[in-house]
GROMACS .gro file of C-alpha atoms in nm:
model
  422
    1MET     CA    1  -5.227   5.193   2.576
    2ASP     CA    2  -5.243   5.385   2.902
    3ALA     CA    3  -4.947   5.594   3.013
    4ASP     CA    4  -4.852   5.376   3.311
    5ARG     CA    5  -4.837   5.061   3.102
    6ARG     CA    6  -4.639   5.234   2.829
    7ASP     CA    7  -4.388   5.373   3.081
    8ARG     CA    8  -4.345   5.026   3.229
    9LEU     CA    9  -4.283   4.870   2.886
   10VAL     CA   10  -4.036   5.141   2.786
   11ALA     CA   11  -3.851   5.083   3.114
   12LEU     CA   12  -3.840   4.709   3.043
   13ARG     CA   13  -3.705   4.762   2.694
   14ARG     CA   14  -3.435   4.992   2.827
   15ASP     CA   15  -3.342   4.748   3.103
   16LEU     CA   16  -3.302   4.470   2.847
   17HIS     CA   17  -3.102   4.706   2.628
   18ARG     CA   18  -2.862   4.772   2.916
   19HIS     CA   19  -2.810   4.398   2.964
   20PRO     CA   20  -2.756   4.245   2.619
   21GLU     CA   21  -2.657   3.878   2.615
   22PRO     CA   22  -2.544   3.664   2.321
   23ALA     CA   23  -2.700   3.340   2.202
   24TRP     CA   24  -2.760   3.073   2.467
   25CYS     CA   25  -2.634   3.317   2.733
   26GLU     CA   26  -2.963   3.508   2.782
   27PHE     CA   27  -2.974   3.436   3.155
   28TYR     CA   28  -3.057   3.785   3.283
   29THR     CA   29  -3.299   3.837   2.994
   30THR     CA   30  -3.485   3.514   3.072
   31SER     CA   31  -3.502   3.610   3.440
   32ARG     CA   32  -3.657   3.949   3.360
   33ILE     CA   33  -3.905   3.783   3.124
   34VAL     CA   34  -4.007   3.537   3.395
   35GLU     CA   35  -4.056   3.822   3.641
   36GLU     CA   36  -4.281   4.008   3.398
   37VAL     CA   37  -4.481   3.699   3.301
   38GLU     CA   38  -4.540   3.609   3.666
   39ARG     CA   39  -4.647   3.967   3.740
   40ILE     CA   40  -4.909   3.943   3.465
   41GLY     CA   41  -5.018   3.591   3.555
   42VAL     CA   42  -5.049   3.297   3.315
   43ASP     CA   43  -5.179   2.942   3.323
   44ASP     CA   44  -4.846   2.780   3.247
   45LEU     CA   45  -4.484   2.893   3.223
   46LEU     CA   46  -4.206   2.674   3.089
   47VAL     CA   47  -3.842   2.782   3.115
   48GLY     CA   48  -3.520   2.669   2.948
   49PRO     CA   49  -3.487   2.294   2.889
   50GLU     CA   50  -3.865   2.253   2.910
   51ILE     CA   51  -3.903   2.421   2.568
   52LEU     CA   52  -3.588   2.295   2.396
   53ASP     CA   53  -3.471   1.974   2.235
   54GLY     CA   54  -3.117   1.975   2.373
   55GLU     CA   55  -2.983   1.761   2.089
   56ALA     CA   56  -3.112   2.010   1.832
   57ARG     CA   57  -2.941   2.318   1.974
   58MET     CA   58  -2.682   2.465   1.739
   59ALA     CA   59  -2.389   2.704   1.786
   60VAL     CA   60  -2.380   2.660   2.164
   61PRO     CA   61  -2.080   2.837   2.327
   62ASP     CA   62  -1.815   2.655   2.526
   63ASP     CA   63  -1.884   2.583   2.892
   64ASP     CA   64  -1.649   2.855   3.013
   65VAL     CA   65  -1.833   3.118   2.808
   66LEU     CA   66  -2.168   3.000   2.941
   67ALA     CA   67  -2.034   3.008   3.297
   68GLU     CA   68  -1.905   3.363   3.253
   69TRP     CA   69  -2.241   3.494   3.133
   70HIS     CA   70  -2.424   3.294   3.400
   71GLU     CA   71  -2.221   3.475   3.665
   72ARG     CA   72  -2.267   3.813   3.496
   73ALA     CA   73  -2.642   3.761   3.512
   74ARG     CA   74  -2.623   3.673   3.881
   75GLU     CA   75  -2.426   3.992   3.950
   76ALA     CA   76  -2.682   4.193   3.753
   77GLY     CA   77  -2.963   4.062   3.974
   78ALA     CA   78  -3.103   3.760   3.791
   79ARG     CA   79  -3.314   3.528   4.004
   80GLU     CA   80  -3.141   3.217   4.135
   81ASP     CA   81  -3.428   2.984   4.047
   82VAL     CA   82  -3.420   3.102   3.685
   83LEU     CA   83  -3.041   3.076   3.670
   84ASP     CA   84  -3.069   2.719   3.797
   85ALA     CA   85  -3.334   2.636   3.537
   86CYS     CA   86  -3.122   2.782   3.257
   87ALA     CA   87  -2.792   2.624   3.358
   88GLY     CA   88  -2.584   2.506   3.065
   89GLY     CA   89  -2.728   2.763   2.829
   90PHE     CA   90  -3.087   2.637   2.822
   91THR     CA   91  -3.244   2.981   2.802
   92GLY     CA   92  -3.580   3.115   2.684
   93ALA     CA   93  -3.937   3.072   2.802
   94LEU     CA   94  -4.290   2.983   2.690
   95ALA     CA   95  -4.595   3.138   2.857
   96THR     CA   96  -4.944   2.995   2.798
   97ILE     CA   97  -5.291   3.141   2.857
   98GLU     CA   98  -5.597   2.913   2.841
   99ARG     CA   99  -5.923   3.093   2.761
  100GLY     CA  100  -6.172   2.822   2.670
  101ASP     CA  101  -6.271   2.709   2.321
  102GLY     CA  102  -6.093   2.849   2.022
  103PRO     CA  103  -5.772   2.820   1.822
  104THR     CA  104  -5.423   2.790   1.962
  105VAL     CA  105  -5.235   3.103   1.857
  106ALA     CA  106  -4.865   3.160   1.917
  107LEU     CA  107  -4.636   3.460   1.900
  108ARG     CA  108  -4.263   3.411   1.870
  109VAL     CA  109  -4.016   3.680   1.975
  110ASP     CA  110  -3.638   3.640   1.991
  111ILE     CA  111  -3.423   3.766   2.278
  112ASP     CA  112  -3.048   3.744   2.207
  113ALA     CA  113  -2.799   4.023   2.130
  114LEU     CA  114  -2.490   4.068   1.913
  115PRO     CA  115  -2.112   4.093   1.972
  116ILE     CA  116  -2.092   4.463   1.876
  117THR     CA  117  -1.957   4.752   2.083
  118GLU     CA  118  -2.234   5.009   2.121
  119SER     CA  119  -2.172   5.371   2.029
  120ASP     CA  120  -2.106   5.608   2.318
  121ALA     CA  121  -2.170   5.923   2.112
  122THR     CA  122  -2.403   6.178   2.267
  123THR     CA  123  -2.608   6.164   1.948
  124HIS     CA  124  -2.685   5.797   2.022
  125VAL     CA  125  -3.004   5.797   2.231
  126PRO     CA  126  -2.919   5.500   2.458
  127ALA     CA  127  -2.586   5.663   2.547
  128ASP     CA  128  -2.738   6.006   2.598
  129ALA     CA  129  -3.038   5.876   2.798
  130GLY     CA  130  -2.837   5.639   3.018
  131PHE     CA  131  -2.935   5.295   2.892
  132ARG     CA  132  -2.634   5.209   2.678
  133SER     CA  133  -2.509   4.850   2.705
  134GLU     CA  134  -2.338   4.765   3.034
  135ASN     CA  135  -2.193   4.447   2.880
  136GLU     CA  136  -1.912   4.610   2.683
  137GLY     CA  137  -1.860   4.456   2.342
  138PHE     CA  138  -2.222   4.338   2.317
  139MET     CA  139  -2.541   4.524   2.231
  140HIS     CA  140  -2.897   4.489   2.109
  141ALA     CA  141  -2.814   4.596   1.756
  142CYS     CA  142  -3.111   4.423   1.593
  143GLY     CA  143  -3.402   4.516   1.815
  144HIS     CA  144  -3.451   4.197   2.012
  145ASP     CA  145  -3.495   4.407   2.326
  146ALA     CA  146  -3.799   4.557   2.154
  147HIS     CA  147  -3.917   4.211   2.045
  148ALA     CA  148  -3.917   4.082   2.402
  149THR     CA  149  -4.106   4.396   2.503
  150PHE     CA  150  -4.359   4.336   2.227
  151GLY     CA  151  -4.415   3.994   2.380
  152ILE     CA  152  -4.481   4.124   2.730
  153GLY     CA  153  -4.708   4.399   2.599
  154VAL     CA  154  -4.907   4.155   2.388
  155LEU     CA  155  -4.939   3.915   2.682
  156GLU     CA  156  -5.088   4.192   2.896
  157ALA     CA  157  -5.326   4.289   2.618
  158VAL     CA  158  -5.445   3.933   2.561
  159VAL     CA  159  -5.500   3.877   2.936
  160ASP     CA  160  -5.711   4.193   2.947
  161SER     CA  161  -5.912   4.105   2.635
  162ASP     CA  162  -6.201   3.871   2.561
  163PHE     CA  163  -5.973   3.640   2.361
  164SER     CA  164  -6.113   3.287   2.338
  165GLY     CA  165  -5.874   2.997   2.284
  166THR     CA  166  -5.513   2.926   2.383
  167PHE     CA  167  -5.235   3.180   2.349
  168LYS     CA  168  -4.870   3.076   2.358
  169LEU     CA  169  -4.593   3.333   2.385
  170LEU     CA  170  -4.248   3.205   2.294
  171PHE     CA  171  -3.933   3.392   2.396
  172GLN     CA  172  -3.682   3.218   2.171
  173PRO     CA  173  -3.308   3.218   2.239
  174ALA     CA  174  -3.018   3.213   1.994
  175GLU     CA  175  -3.169   3.356   1.676
  176GLU     CA  176  -2.859   3.554   1.583
  177VAL     CA  177  -2.658   3.234   1.540
  178ILE     CA  178  -2.950   3.048   1.381
  179GLY     CA  179  -2.926   2.814   1.677
  180GLY     CA  180  -3.252   2.820   1.871
  181GLY     CA  181  -3.543   2.783   1.630
  182LYS     CA  182  -3.481   2.419   1.545
  183ALA     CA  183  -3.441   2.325   1.912
  184VAL     CA  184  -3.781   2.478   1.995
  185ALA     CA  185  -3.949   2.326   1.690
  186GLU     CA  186  -3.823   1.976   1.764
  187SER     CA  187  -3.924   1.998   2.130
  188GLY     CA  188  -4.286   1.979   2.016
  189VAL     CA  189  -4.413   2.264   2.234
  190LEU     CA  190  -4.575   2.434   1.933
  191ASP     CA  191  -4.715   2.122   1.766
  192ASP     CA  192  -5.073   2.214   1.866
  193VAL     CA  193  -5.050   2.567   1.721
  194ASP     CA  194  -5.310   2.668   1.461
  195ARG     CA  195  -5.176   3.017   1.394
  196LEU     CA  196  -4.820   3.140   1.443
  197LEU     CA  197  -4.697   3.498   1.427
  198ALA     CA  198  -4.332   3.598   1.435
  199VAL     CA  199  -4.223   3.961   1.440
  200HIS     CA  200  -3.926   4.182   1.364
  201VAL     CA  201  -3.880   4.553   1.418
  202GLY     CA  202  -3.722   4.779   1.157
  203LEU     CA  203  -3.600   4.588   0.852
  204ASP     CA  204  -3.549   4.927   0.683
  205HIS     CA  205  -3.914   5.022   0.721
  206PRO     CA  206  -3.990   5.352   0.900
  207THR     CA  207  -4.196   5.405   1.212
  208GLY     CA  208  -4.561   5.375   1.121
  209GLU     CA  209  -4.516   5.118   0.844
  210VAL     CA  210  -4.630   4.758   0.891
  211VAL     CA  211  -4.546   4.464   0.667
  212ALA     CA  212  -4.823   4.206   0.702
  213GLY     CA  213  -4.630   3.909   0.564
  214VAL     CA  214  -4.255   3.897   0.520
  215ASP     CA  215  -4.118   3.647   0.266
  216GLY     CA  216  -3.786   3.607   0.087
  217PHE     CA  217  -3.613   3.416   0.365
  218LEU     CA  218  -3.284   3.278   0.240
  219ALA     CA  219  -3.223   2.923   0.358
  220VAL     CA  220  -2.877   2.912   0.516
  221ARG     CA  221  -2.606   2.674   0.627
  222GLN     CA  222  -2.312   2.798   0.831
  223PHE     CA  223  -2.006   2.579   0.848
  224GLU     CA  224  -1.649   2.554   0.971
  225VAL     CA  225  -1.363   2.378   0.794
  226THR     CA  226  -1.039   2.273   0.959
  227PHE     CA  227  -0.756   2.193   0.718
  228THR     CA  228  -0.477   1.976   0.853
  229GLY     CA  229  -0.139   1.931   0.687
  230GLU     CA  230   0.215   1.890   0.818
  231SER     CA  231   0.461   2.153   0.932
  232ALA     CA  232   0.816   2.187   0.800
  233HIS     CA  233   1.098   2.443   0.784
  234ALA     CA  234   0.998   2.683   0.509
  235GLY     CA  235   1.361   2.748   0.410
  236ALA     CA  236   1.543   2.421   0.465
  237SER     CA  237   1.279   2.162   0.373
  238PRO     CA  238   0.962   2.317   0.230
  239GLY     CA  239   0.892   2.009   0.018
  240SER     CA  240   0.847   1.788   0.322
  241GLY     CA  241   0.555   1.995   0.452
  242ARG     CA  242   0.189   1.981   0.359
  243ASP     CA  243   0.064   2.338   0.346
  244ALA     CA  244  -0.279   2.378   0.504
  245VAL     CA  245  -0.296   2.746   0.407
  246GLN     CA  246  -0.253   2.655   0.040
  247ALA     CA  247  -0.549   2.422   0.075
  248LEU     CA  248  -0.745   2.699   0.246
  249ALA     CA  249  -0.659   2.953  -0.023
  250THR     CA  250  -0.764   2.714  -0.299
  251ALA     CA  251  -1.091   2.648  -0.119
  252VAL     CA  252  -1.169   3.017  -0.065
  253GLN     CA  253  -1.112   3.107  -0.430
  254ASN     CA  254  -1.323   2.821  -0.556
  255LEU     CA  255  -1.602   2.859  -0.303
  256HIS     CA  256  -1.663   3.205  -0.443
  257ALA     CA  257  -1.649   3.057  -0.794
  258ILE     CA  258  -1.938   2.816  -0.739
  259ARG     CA  259  -2.170   2.853  -1.036
  260ARG     CA  260  -2.491   3.032  -0.945
  261HIS     CA  261  -2.825   2.862  -1.013
  262GLU     CA  262  -3.088   2.964  -1.267
  263ASP     CA  263  -3.377   2.884  -1.031
  264GLY     CA  264  -3.310   3.165  -0.784
  265ALA     CA  265  -3.074   3.362  -0.566
  266THR     CA  266  -2.772   3.190  -0.413
  267ARG     CA  267  -2.500   3.322  -0.185
  268VAL     CA  268  -2.163   3.218  -0.046
  269ASN     CA  269  -1.930   3.391   0.197
  270THR     CA  270  -1.606   3.300   0.374
  271GLY     CA  271  -1.629   3.528   0.674
  272VAL     CA  272  -1.335   3.395   0.877
  273VAL     CA  273  -1.005   3.284   0.720
  274GLU     CA  274  -0.710   3.207   0.943
  275GLY     CA  275  -0.407   2.981   0.967
  276GLY     CA  276  -0.035   2.946   1.022
  277THR     CA  277   0.192   3.039   1.311
  278ALA     CA  278   0.510   3.198   1.168
  279THR     CA  279   0.664   3.313   0.841
  280ASN     CA  280   0.929   3.040   0.840
  281ILE     CA  281   0.698   2.745   0.912
  282VAL     CA  282   0.494   2.559   0.651
  283PRO     CA  283   0.150   2.586   0.817
  284GLU     CA  284   0.005   2.260   0.938
  285SER     CA  285  -0.344   2.390   1.015
  286ALA     CA  286  -0.588   2.649   0.884
  287ARG     CA  287  -0.953   2.731   0.931
  288ILE     CA  288  -1.247   2.874   0.742
  289ALA     CA  289  -1.584   2.979   0.882
  290GLY     CA  290  -1.831   3.041   0.606
  291GLU     CA  291  -2.188   3.014   0.491
  292VAL     CA  292  -2.404   2.938   0.190
  293ARG     CA  293  -2.759   3.057   0.129
  294GLY     CA  294  -3.035   2.992  -0.121
  295GLU     CA  295  -3.367   3.146  -0.210
  296THR     CA  296  -3.520   2.807  -0.134
  297THR     CA  297  -3.409   2.519   0.084
  298ARG     CA  298  -3.333   2.320  -0.233
  299LEU     CA  299  -3.104   2.595  -0.363
  300LYS     CA  300  -2.928   2.610  -0.027
  301GLU     CA  301  -2.867   2.235  -0.054
  302TYR     CA  302  -2.726   2.285  -0.403
  303MET     CA  303  -2.481   2.544  -0.272
  304SER     CA  304  -2.400   2.330   0.031
  305ASP     CA  305  -2.319   2.021  -0.176
  306ARG     CA  306  -2.098   2.222  -0.411
  307ALA     CA  307  -1.920   2.387  -0.118
  308ASP     CA  308  -1.838   2.051   0.042
  309THR     CA  309  -1.703   1.923  -0.290
  310VAL     CA  310  -1.484   2.231  -0.333
  311VAL     CA  311  -1.340   2.199   0.018
  312GLU     CA  312  -1.269   1.828  -0.012
  313HIS     CA  313  -1.093   1.866  -0.348
  314ALA     CA  314  -0.898   2.173  -0.235
  315ALA     CA  315  -0.760   1.972   0.055
  316ALA     CA  316  -0.674   1.678  -0.169
  317MET     CA  317  -0.489   1.900  -0.417
  318HIS     CA  318  -0.243   1.996  -0.144
  319ASP     CA  319  -0.224   1.657   0.028
  320CYS     CA  320  -0.416   1.782   0.331
  321GLU     CA  321  -0.723   1.667   0.519
  322ALA     CA  322  -1.037   1.874   0.566
  323GLU     CA  323  -1.292   1.834   0.844
  324ILE     CA  324  -1.623   2.004   0.762
  325ARG     CA  325  -1.868   2.081   1.041
  326THR     CA  326  -2.212   2.241   1.010
  327THR     CA  327  -2.252   2.492   1.292
  328ALA     CA  328  -2.602   2.616   1.214
  329GLU     CA  329  -2.865   2.609   0.942
  330ALA     CA  330  -3.223   2.711   0.871
  331PRO     CA  331  -3.474   2.651   0.590
  332SER     CA  332  -3.667   2.900   0.383
  333ALA     CA  333  -4.034   2.978   0.453
  334GLU     CA  334  -4.329   3.179   0.327
  335SER     CA  335  -4.596   3.374   0.513
  336ASP     CA  336  -4.950   3.244   0.457
  337ALA     CA  337  -5.164   3.498   0.274
  338GLU     CA  338  -5.473   3.422   0.484
  339LEU     CA  339  -5.298   3.517   0.807
  340ALA     CA  340  -5.108   3.809   0.653
  341ASP     CA  341  -5.440   3.949   0.530
  342ILE     CA  342  -5.565   3.962   0.890
  343VAL     CA  343  -5.251   4.153   0.994
  344TYR     CA  344  -5.298   4.393   0.703
  345ASP     CA  345  -5.662   4.462   0.791
  346VAL     CA  346  -5.582   4.508   1.160
  347ALA     CA  347  -5.296   4.749   1.089
  348GLY     CA  348  -5.535   4.975   0.898
  349GLY     CA  349  -5.717   5.055   1.222
  350VAL     CA  350  -5.418   5.101   1.452
  351THR     CA  351  -5.323   5.450   1.568
  352GLY     CA  352  -4.979   5.547   1.441
  353VAL     CA  353  -4.984   5.321   1.136
  354THR     CA  354  -4.930   5.542   0.832
  355SER     CA  355  -4.841   5.281   0.571
  356ARG     CA  356  -4.917   4.911   0.512
  357LEU     CA  357  -4.750   4.657   0.286
  358ARG     CA  358  -4.904   4.319   0.223
  359ARG     CA  359  -4.568   4.155   0.142
  360ASP     CA  360  -4.198   4.228   0.140
  361ASP     CA  361  -3.880   4.021   0.112
  362LEU     CA  362  -3.644   3.983   0.407
  363GLY     CA  363  -3.338   3.922   0.190
  364GLY     CA  364  -3.165   3.744   0.477
  365SER     CA  365  -3.204   3.440   0.698
  366GLU     CA  366  -3.405   3.372   1.015
  367ASP     CA  367  -3.456   3.058   1.220
  368ALA     CA  368  -3.822   3.144   1.282
  369THR     CA  369  -3.856   2.952   0.955
  370TYR     CA  370  -3.817   2.625   1.149
  371LEU     CA  371  -4.121   2.720   1.356
  372MET     CA  372  -4.320   2.844   1.057
  373ASP     CA  373  -4.251   2.523   0.864
  374ARG     CA  374  -4.339   2.309   1.167
  375VAL     CA  375  -4.678   2.477   1.209
  376GLN     CA  376  -4.755   2.477   0.837
  377GLU     CA  377  -4.663   2.109   0.800
  378ARG     CA  378  -4.929   2.031   1.059
  379GLY     CA  379  -5.200   2.226   0.881
  380GLY     CA  380  -5.162   2.560   1.060
  381LEU     CA  381  -5.090   2.906   0.925
  382ALA     CA  382  -4.786   3.125   0.988
  383ALA     CA  383  -4.688   3.483   0.911
  384TYR     CA  384  -4.379   3.690   0.980
  385VAL     CA  385  -4.474   4.050   1.059
  386GLY     CA  386  -4.255   4.355   1.012
  387VAL     CA  387  -4.308   4.657   1.240
  388GLY     CA  388  -4.121   4.957   1.107
  389THR     CA  389  -3.900   5.175   1.323
  390ASP     CA  390  -3.684   5.477   1.254
  391HIS     CA  391  -3.328   5.380   1.337
  392PRO     CA  392  -3.026   5.608   1.288
  393GLY     CA  393  -2.791   5.320   1.211
  394GLY     CA  394  -2.864   5.005   1.016
  395HIS     CA  395  -2.920   4.669   1.178
  396HIS     CA  396  -2.605   4.515   1.326
  397THR     CA  397  -2.426   4.850   1.362
  398PRO     CA  398  -2.303   5.035   1.676
  399THR     CA  399  -2.564   5.311   1.637
  400PHE     CA  400  -2.874   5.095   1.588
  401ASP     CA  401  -3.165   5.196   1.808
  402VAL     CA  402  -3.542   5.154   1.817
  403ASP     CA  403  -3.792   5.438   1.799
  404GLU     CA  404  -3.997   5.359   2.108
  405ALA     CA  405  -4.314   5.482   1.937
  406SER     CA  406  -4.292   5.152   1.749
  407LEU     CA  407  -4.363   4.961   2.071
  408ASP     CA  408  -4.722   5.085   2.087
  409ILE     CA  409  -4.781   5.008   1.720
  410GLY     CA  410  -4.633   4.659   1.728
  411ILE     CA  411  -4.816   4.555   2.044
  412GLU     CA  412  -5.155   4.675   1.920
  413VAL     CA  413  -5.116   4.519   1.574
  414LEU     CA  414  -5.008   4.184   1.715
  415ALA     CA  415  -5.263   4.173   1.998
  416GLU     CA  416  -5.556   4.260   1.775
  417THR     CA  417  -5.442   4.010   1.512
  418ILE     CA  418  -5.434   3.737   1.778
  419ALA     CA  419  -5.787   3.832   1.883
  420ARG     CA  420  -5.908   3.784   1.524
  421CYS     CA  421  -5.733   3.452   1.455
  422TRP     CA  422  -6.046   3.236   1.417
   0.00000   0.00000   0.00000
């Protein structure tokens, strides 16, 4: 990669890092992506609702939150035409290059950030170098700024190459809440794809290491439960109340007691537990936000069914009602060996790659699995690629950062893999 192009990509990554936006609020990010794609030149560019099934979106913020971020993006310099196209939280973009006969190859990168306050320590490179988050309380703590930059770099490389076929570059919103993958998959915009690559930076692999095919995706369901009882005076007439917090407490204890399954890993977590208004009032409402996961989609369903049963019976024990709502979910998936082998072979010839792994387990969840499953169900191949990066803090921490040397490596590995996808 020549120095001018690298400087431009580093500047883009740092600009995106300064302007992190949470799921479905990636208005400024989408605007910058559109600017870069139009600068490069493509045959087709779809934005926002053109790439999303609106009914399939999950974990969409309230209208007032969307409006706040929409205005923030405007103040930061986002283009009005892009803001109009993305109104209501329909963010993201899909760029397409047509280069004659050949396969249709797609690359998926995600673009949203996390609700974490970024470190302002002088030892934290973004703070020291002047590109720390300007949206206080939010940051790119998982490398999606680098992912978007990978996408732009790969697009430039494919345009400049002798690639033959169709290349689709997807900038997917709302991965962090497992909310965007399904909406893209069900829109049908990738239904003609023969080969799909998804990518993630880091994943506890150092700069110079490439994982050709990531597996071990835990299928996940995130849910909220609202318990409703009846308030009463806790001193004078406690027996006339129906205690929603008792129902919640019973549910929490027994959710974590769900019997694990012999066929593989299962998980459960109650991440938010809240309820009640005062010490002298029998609480009439309480709330849980939790999740279950499984090594396979079937195991996730096992955990999900058991969790619903626990919640319903916990409510009944204390004469309360429970409303259960799924907020987001994603299936498991596996990288195809045939495509991962191409990535592995390509990585062996890329400058800066010092170590290659054919496979590794993610150990978490990702909604790229919706896209991988969609392509594979239609006879295509999919692989999830890991590009290592040295990061001083772990993913989802205030000190996470990306070693920018990883940008060159990721772009070259992905671009050359796309060129060989015959």
